[in-house]
XYZ file of C-alpha atoms in Angstrom:
114
model
C -6.014 -22.290 -15.573
C -7.812 -18.987 -15.144
C -9.884 -17.428 -17.853
C -8.538 -14.358 -19.663
C -11.046 -11.968 -18.075
C -10.115 -13.272 -14.608
C -6.447 -12.549 -15.262
C -7.262 -9.017 -16.359
C -9.348 -8.372 -13.255
C -6.609 -9.844 -11.065
C -4.054 -7.464 -12.609
C -6.346 -4.474 -12.028
C -7.020 -5.644 -8.484
C -3.313 -5.808 -7.630
C -2.659 -2.426 -9.235
C -5.423 -0.758 -7.226
C -4.423 -2.528 -3.998
C -1.034 -0.746 -4.081
C -2.786 2.611 -3.911
C -5.813 1.871 -1.711
C -5.073 1.157 1.939
C -7.550 0.838 4.806
C -6.900 1.981 8.364
C -8.959 1.795 11.542
C -10.207 5.366 11.082
C -10.762 4.976 7.336
C -11.219 1.291 6.414
C -11.266 -0.082 2.892
C -14.702 -0.906 1.462
C -13.966 -3.945 -0.681
C -16.568 -5.240 -3.155
C -16.899 -8.692 -4.716
C -19.488 -9.349 -7.393
C -20.444 -12.890 -8.345
C -22.974 -13.908 -10.959
C -25.797 -14.040 -8.416
C -24.798 -11.936 -5.421
C -22.688 -8.987 -4.325
C -20.610 -8.847 -1.156
C -18.956 -5.926 0.638
C -16.487 -5.776 3.521
C -14.918 -3.029 5.593
C -11.285 -4.033 6.077
C -8.544 -2.656 8.327
C -5.386 -3.396 6.332
C -3.055 -2.385 9.182
C -4.185 -5.401 11.226
C -5.547 -7.475 8.316
C -9.003 -7.853 9.867
C -12.525 -7.504 8.548
C -14.515 -5.014 10.609
C -17.924 -5.487 8.953
C -19.457 -7.346 6.057
C -22.736 -7.259 4.159
C -24.246 -8.923 1.130
C -27.496 -9.099 -0.774
C -28.088 -12.719 0.282
C -30.693 -11.696 2.865
C -32.280 -8.859 0.898
C -35.695 -9.833 -0.431
C -37.351 -8.702 -3.651
C -36.246 -6.478 -6.481
C -33.627 -6.768 -9.169
C -29.978 -7.559 -8.507
C -29.139 -3.852 -8.801
C -31.820 -2.875 -6.266
C -30.578 -5.579 -3.898
C -27.014 -4.263 -4.229
C -28.204 -0.746 -3.342
C -30.004 -2.088 -0.257
C -26.906 -4.073 0.756
C -24.877 -0.842 0.597
C -27.398 0.882 2.846
C -27.279 -2.022 5.328
C -23.473 -1.873 5.389
C -23.548 1.890 5.963
C -26.010 1.552 8.842
C -23.801 -1.077 10.512
C -20.715 1.098 9.983
C -22.362 4.152 11.532
C -23.244 2.071 14.610
C -19.508 1.339 14.967
C -18.748 5.064 14.453
C -17.169 4.563 11.012
C -18.093 7.390 8.665
C -15.171 7.661 6.210
C -14.062 4.754 3.987
C -11.823 4.133 0.977
C -13.650 2.435 -1.911
C -12.017 -0.634 -3.480
C -13.917 -1.951 -6.498
C -11.484 -4.907 -6.748
C -10.941 -4.692 -10.482
C -14.640 -4.543 -11.341
C -15.967 -1.707 -13.498
C -17.680 1.075 -11.574
C -20.969 0.288 -13.271
C -24.218 -1.535 -12.548
C -24.297 -3.400 -9.237
C -20.929 -2.116 -8.017
C -22.062 1.463 -8.603
C -25.438 0.734 -6.962
C -23.732 -0.644 -3.842
C -21.533 2.462 -3.629
C -24.540 4.761 -4.041
C -26.428 2.836 -1.352
C -23.502 3.166 1.033
C -23.326 6.903 0.328
C -27.061 7.256 0.837
C -26.678 5.396 4.126
C -24.169 7.942 5.388
C -20.691 6.729 4.417
C -18.284 9.207 2.830
C -15.741 8.263 0.159
């Protein structure tokens, strides 16, 4: 049985997924936040494939928020190498606050537009 907060996030995730759709030219930047780490993927929903992924697992030093910002910058650098500049942001039911916001700001600072 899932916990009540998990059910609420799952409902928000499904609701947002109906509106947010990633293509090859403008993939979906999907975020997952666990208790320790944060993960991000660029997804082409037309073909159901992950184009790129990044996380703060390999980022050294700093707080979790600083690591999330660096992970966003790493993802943006990898995306620019593959000539991806525009993305659609999918926060996956998480509040746009704290580490999720830091990852988005890092990706913007790295050169992604959304």
